[in-house]
CSV table of C-alpha atoms in Angstrom, one decimal:
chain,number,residue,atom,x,y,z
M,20,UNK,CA,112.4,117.9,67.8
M,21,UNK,CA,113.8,121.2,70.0
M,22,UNK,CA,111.9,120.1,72.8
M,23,UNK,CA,115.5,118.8,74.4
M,24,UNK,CA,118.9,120.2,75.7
M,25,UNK,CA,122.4,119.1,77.2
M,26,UNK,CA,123.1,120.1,80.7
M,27,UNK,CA,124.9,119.2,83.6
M,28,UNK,CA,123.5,118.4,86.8
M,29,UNK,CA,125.2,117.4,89.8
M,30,UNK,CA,128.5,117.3,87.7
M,31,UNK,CA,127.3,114.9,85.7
M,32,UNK,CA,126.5,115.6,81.5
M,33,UNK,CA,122.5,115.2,81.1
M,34,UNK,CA,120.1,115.4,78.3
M,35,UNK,CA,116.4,117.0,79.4
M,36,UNK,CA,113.5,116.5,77.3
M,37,UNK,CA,110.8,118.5,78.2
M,38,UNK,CA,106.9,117.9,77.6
M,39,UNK,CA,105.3,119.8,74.8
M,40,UNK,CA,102.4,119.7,77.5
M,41,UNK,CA,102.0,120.7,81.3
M,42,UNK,CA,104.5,118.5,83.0
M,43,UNK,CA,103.7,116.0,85.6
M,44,UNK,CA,107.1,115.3,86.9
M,45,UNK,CA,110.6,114.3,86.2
M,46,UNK,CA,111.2,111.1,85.3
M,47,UNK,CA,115.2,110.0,85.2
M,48,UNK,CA,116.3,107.5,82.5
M,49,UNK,CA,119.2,105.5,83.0
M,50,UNK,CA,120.7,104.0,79.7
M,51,UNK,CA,122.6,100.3,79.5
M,52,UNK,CA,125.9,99.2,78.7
M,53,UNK,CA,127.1,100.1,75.0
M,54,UNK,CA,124.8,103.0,74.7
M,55,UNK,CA,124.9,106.9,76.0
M,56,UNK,CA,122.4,109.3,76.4
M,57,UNK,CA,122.3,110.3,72.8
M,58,UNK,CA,121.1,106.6,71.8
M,59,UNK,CA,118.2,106.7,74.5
M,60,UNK,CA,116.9,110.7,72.8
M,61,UNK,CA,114.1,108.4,71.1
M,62,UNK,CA,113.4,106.3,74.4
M,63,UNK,CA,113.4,109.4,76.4
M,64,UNK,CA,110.7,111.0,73.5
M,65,UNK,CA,108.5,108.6,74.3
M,66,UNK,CA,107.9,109.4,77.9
M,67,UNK,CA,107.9,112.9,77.7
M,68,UNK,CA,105.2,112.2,75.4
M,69,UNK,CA,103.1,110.4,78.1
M,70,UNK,CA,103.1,114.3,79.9
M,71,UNK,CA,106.7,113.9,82.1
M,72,UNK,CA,109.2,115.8,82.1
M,73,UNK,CA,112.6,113.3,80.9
M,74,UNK,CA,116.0,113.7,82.8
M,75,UNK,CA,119.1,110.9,81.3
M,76,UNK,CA,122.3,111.2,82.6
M,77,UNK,CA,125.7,109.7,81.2
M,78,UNK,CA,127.0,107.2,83.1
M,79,UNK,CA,130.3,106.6,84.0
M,80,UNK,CA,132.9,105.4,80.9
M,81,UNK,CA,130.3,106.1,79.0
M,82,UNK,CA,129.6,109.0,76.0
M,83,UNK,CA,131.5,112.2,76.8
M,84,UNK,CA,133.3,110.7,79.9
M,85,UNK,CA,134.9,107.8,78.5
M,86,UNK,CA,135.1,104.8,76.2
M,87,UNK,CA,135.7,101.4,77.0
M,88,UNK,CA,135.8,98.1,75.0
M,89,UNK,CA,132.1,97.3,76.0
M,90,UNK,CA,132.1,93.9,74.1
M,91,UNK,CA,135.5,92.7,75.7
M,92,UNK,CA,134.4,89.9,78.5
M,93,UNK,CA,137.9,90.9,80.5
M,94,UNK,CA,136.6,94.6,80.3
M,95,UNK,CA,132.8,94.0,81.4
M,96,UNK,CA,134.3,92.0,84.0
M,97,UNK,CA,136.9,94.5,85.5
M,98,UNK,CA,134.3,97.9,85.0
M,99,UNK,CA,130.9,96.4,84.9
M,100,UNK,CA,129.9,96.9,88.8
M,101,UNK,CA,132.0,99.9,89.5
M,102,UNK,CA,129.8,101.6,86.5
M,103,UNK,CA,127.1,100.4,88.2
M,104,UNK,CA,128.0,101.4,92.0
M,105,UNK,CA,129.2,105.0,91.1
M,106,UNK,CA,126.3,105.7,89.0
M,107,UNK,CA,124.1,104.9,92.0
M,108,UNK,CA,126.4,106.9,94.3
M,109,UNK,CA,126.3,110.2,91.9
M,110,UNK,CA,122.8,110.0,91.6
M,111,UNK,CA,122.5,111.1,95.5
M,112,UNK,CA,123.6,114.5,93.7
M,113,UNK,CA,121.7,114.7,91.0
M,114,UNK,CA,118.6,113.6,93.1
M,115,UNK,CA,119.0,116.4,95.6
M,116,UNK,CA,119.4,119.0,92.8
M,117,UNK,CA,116.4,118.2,90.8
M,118,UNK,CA,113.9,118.1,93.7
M,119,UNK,CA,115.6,121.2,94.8
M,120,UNK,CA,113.2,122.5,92.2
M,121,UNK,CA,110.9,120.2,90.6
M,122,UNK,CA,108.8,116.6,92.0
M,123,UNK,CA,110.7,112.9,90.6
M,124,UNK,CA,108.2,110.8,89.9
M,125,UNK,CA,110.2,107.9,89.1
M,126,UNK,CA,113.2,106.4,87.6
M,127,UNK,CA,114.1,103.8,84.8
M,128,UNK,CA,116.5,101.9,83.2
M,129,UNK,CA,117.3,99.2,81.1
M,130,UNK,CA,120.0,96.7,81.0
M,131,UNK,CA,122.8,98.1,83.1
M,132,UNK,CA,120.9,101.0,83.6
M,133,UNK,CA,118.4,98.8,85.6
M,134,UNK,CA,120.9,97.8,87.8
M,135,UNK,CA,121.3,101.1,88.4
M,136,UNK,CA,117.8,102.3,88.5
M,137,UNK,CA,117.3,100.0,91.0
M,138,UNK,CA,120.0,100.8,93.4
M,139,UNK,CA,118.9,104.5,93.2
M,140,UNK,CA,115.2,103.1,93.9
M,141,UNK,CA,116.3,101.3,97.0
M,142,UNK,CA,119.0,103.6,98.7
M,143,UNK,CA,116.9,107.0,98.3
M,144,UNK,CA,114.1,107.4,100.6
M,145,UNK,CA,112.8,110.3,97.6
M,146,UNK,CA,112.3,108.0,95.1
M,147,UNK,CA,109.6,106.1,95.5
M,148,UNK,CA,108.8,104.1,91.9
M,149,UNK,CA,110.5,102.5,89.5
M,150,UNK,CA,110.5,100.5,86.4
M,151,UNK,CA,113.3,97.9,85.9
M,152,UNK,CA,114.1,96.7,82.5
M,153,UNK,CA,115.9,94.3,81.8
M,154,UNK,CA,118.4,94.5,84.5
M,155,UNK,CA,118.6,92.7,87.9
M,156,UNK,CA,117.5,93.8,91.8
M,157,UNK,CA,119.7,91.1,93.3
M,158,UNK,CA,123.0,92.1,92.4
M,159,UNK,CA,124.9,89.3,94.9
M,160,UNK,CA,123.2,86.6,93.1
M,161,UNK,CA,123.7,87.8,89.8
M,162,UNK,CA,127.2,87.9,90.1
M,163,UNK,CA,127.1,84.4,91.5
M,164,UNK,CA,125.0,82.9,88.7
M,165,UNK,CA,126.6,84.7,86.0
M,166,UNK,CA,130.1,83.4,87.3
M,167,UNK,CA,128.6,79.9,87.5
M,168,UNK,CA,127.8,80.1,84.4
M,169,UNK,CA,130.9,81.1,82.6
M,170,UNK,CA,132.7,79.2,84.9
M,171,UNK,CA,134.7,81.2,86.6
M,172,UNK,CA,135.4,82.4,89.9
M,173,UNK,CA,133.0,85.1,92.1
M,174,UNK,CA,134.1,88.1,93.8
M,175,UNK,CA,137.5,88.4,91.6
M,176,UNK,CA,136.8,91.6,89.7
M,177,UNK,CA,135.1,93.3,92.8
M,178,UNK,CA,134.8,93.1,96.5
M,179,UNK,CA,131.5,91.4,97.9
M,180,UNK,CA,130.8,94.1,100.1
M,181,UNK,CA,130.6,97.0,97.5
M,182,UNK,CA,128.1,94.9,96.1
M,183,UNK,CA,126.4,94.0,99.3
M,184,UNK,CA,126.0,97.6,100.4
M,185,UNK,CA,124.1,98.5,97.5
M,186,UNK,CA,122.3,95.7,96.7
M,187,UNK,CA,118.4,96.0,96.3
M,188,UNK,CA,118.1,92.6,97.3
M,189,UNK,CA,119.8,93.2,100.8
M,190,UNK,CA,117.7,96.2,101.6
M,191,UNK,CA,113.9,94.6,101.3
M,192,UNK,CA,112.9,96.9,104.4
M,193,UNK,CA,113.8,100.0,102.1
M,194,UNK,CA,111.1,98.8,99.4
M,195,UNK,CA,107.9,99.4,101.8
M,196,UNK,CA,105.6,102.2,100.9
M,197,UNK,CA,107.1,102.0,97.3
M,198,UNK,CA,106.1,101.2,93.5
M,199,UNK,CA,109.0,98.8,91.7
M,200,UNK,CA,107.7,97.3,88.3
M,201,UNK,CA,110.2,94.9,86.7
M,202,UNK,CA,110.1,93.6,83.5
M,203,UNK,CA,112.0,91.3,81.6
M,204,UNK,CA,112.3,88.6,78.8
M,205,UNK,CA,112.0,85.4,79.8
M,206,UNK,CA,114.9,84.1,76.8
M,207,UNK,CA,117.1,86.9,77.8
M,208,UNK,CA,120.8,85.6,77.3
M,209,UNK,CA,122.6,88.7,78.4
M,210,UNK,CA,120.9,89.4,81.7
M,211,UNK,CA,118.7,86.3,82.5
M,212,UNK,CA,115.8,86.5,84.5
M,213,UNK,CA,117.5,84.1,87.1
M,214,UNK,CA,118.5,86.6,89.7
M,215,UNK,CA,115.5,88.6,88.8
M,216,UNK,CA,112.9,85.3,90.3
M,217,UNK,CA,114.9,84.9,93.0
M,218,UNK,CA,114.5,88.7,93.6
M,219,UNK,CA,110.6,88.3,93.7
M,220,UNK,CA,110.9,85.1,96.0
M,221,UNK,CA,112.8,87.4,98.6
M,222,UNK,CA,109.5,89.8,98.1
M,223,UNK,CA,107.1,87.5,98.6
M,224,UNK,CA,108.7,86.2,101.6
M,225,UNK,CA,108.7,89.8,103.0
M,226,UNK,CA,104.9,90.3,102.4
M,227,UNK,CA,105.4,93.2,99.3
M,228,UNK,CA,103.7,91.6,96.5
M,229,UNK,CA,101.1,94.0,96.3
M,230,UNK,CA,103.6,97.1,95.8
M,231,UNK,CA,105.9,95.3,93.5
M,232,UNK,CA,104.8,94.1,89.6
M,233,UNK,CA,106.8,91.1,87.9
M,234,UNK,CA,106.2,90.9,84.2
M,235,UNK,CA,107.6,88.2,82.1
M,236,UNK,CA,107.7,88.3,78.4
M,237,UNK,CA,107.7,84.8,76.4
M,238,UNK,CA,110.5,84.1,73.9
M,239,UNK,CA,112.0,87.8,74.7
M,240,UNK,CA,115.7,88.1,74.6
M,241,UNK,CA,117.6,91.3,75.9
M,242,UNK,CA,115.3,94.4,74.5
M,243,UNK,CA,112.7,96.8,74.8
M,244,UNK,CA,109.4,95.6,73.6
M,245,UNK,CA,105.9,97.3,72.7
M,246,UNK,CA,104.7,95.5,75.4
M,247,UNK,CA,107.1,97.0,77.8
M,248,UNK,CA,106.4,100.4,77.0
M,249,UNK,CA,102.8,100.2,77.2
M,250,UNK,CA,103.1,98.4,80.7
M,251,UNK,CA,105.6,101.3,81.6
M,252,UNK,CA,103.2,103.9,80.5
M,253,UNK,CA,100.5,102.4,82.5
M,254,UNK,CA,102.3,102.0,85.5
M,255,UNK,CA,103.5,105.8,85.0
M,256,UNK,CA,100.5,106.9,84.8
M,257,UNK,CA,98.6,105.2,88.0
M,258,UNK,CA,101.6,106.2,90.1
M,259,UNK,CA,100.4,109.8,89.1
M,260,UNK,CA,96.6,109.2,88.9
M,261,UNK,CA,96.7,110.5,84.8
């Protein structure tokens, strides 16, 4: 394949994977927590396939700009949301230089990188779709469920408001006149698909349900599925009327 390259945009180390056909747009690809952008090549592949034009940056602590014990619970605990927070801050940046040139279509990410996808959905009037994998648009009540459930103690490891400013959840007026798609398996033990209901009952109650797309997948834990991509393609694909 030498339809890719390494560049940095906005500061921040990228990899660009470029249609082998007429491009219909830029599509940025946020990977999760373990990975880097060198693990998410064949992922990023696959949609320049479908005709887009693939942008995935490196997020922070991550690849070539840092290493952390990703499977330590004291270490997820203590860097998980400030990954999360400054890779939604940088991507102001890297969203400014890319349309500078060249229509975004869309962005997507799984796991942590949906986290992130979807704070860079809601705070950025320019993009207006995204797919969620995995990952949660109610960050407050994540935190609180997941700390409920291992039985410790919220807002320890990071201030409420850095999370409250950010959160998808606490900025529903944001989400009118946009395309969010979120998927995610309904056995999911490393993200579960808690926050991600009570996400969709904060929807409904603001009247979006017909701009937003909740898919559940039985007995799915935490990964991508066939049935995810296809769904993903799909929805790529009518946001650009392919």
């Amino acid at each position: 394949m030498n339809n890719y390259h390494k560049l940095i945009i906005a500061g921040i180390p990228c990899i660009r994977i470029d249609p082998h056909i007429s491009s219909n747009g830029i599509v940025i690809l946020y990977h999760g927590w373990v990975s880097n952008i060198n693990d998410y090549i064949f992922f990023g592949s696959l949609i320049s396939d479908w005709g887009f034009t693939v942008i995935i940056p490196e997020i922070p602590f991550h690849g070539t700009r840092g290493k952390l014990n990703y499977f330590d619970p004291k270490e997820v605990q203590k860097h998980f949301w400030n990954v999360v927070i400054q890779t939604v801050e940088e991507a102001r940046n890297l969203i400014t230089e890319l349309t500078a040139k060249e229509m975004i279509v869309g962005v997507i990410g799984n796991s942590a990188g949906g986290f992130s996808a979807a704070g860079i959905f809601s705070n950025n009037l320019n993009i207006k779709s995204a797919i969620v994998m995995n990952g949660s648009c109610a960050w407050e009540r994540f935190e609180e469920l997941t700390c409920e459930r291992d039985r410790r103690s919220p807002w320890i490891s990071i201030d409420r408001d850095s999370i409250h400013k950010l959160d998808p959840a606490k900025s529903i007026e944001n989400l009118k006149n946009k395309s969010l798609l979120i998927l995610h398996g309904t056995e999911d033990t490393t993200i579960p698909i808690d926050s991600q209901k009570y996400f969709m009952q904060m929807i409904e109650q603001n009247n979006l349900l017909d701009s937003i797309k909740f898919v559940e997948y039985s007995k799915v834990n935490h990964q991508i599925t066939l049935s995810m991509l296809e769904e993903a393609k799909k929805w790529l694909y009518e946001r650009t009327d392919i």
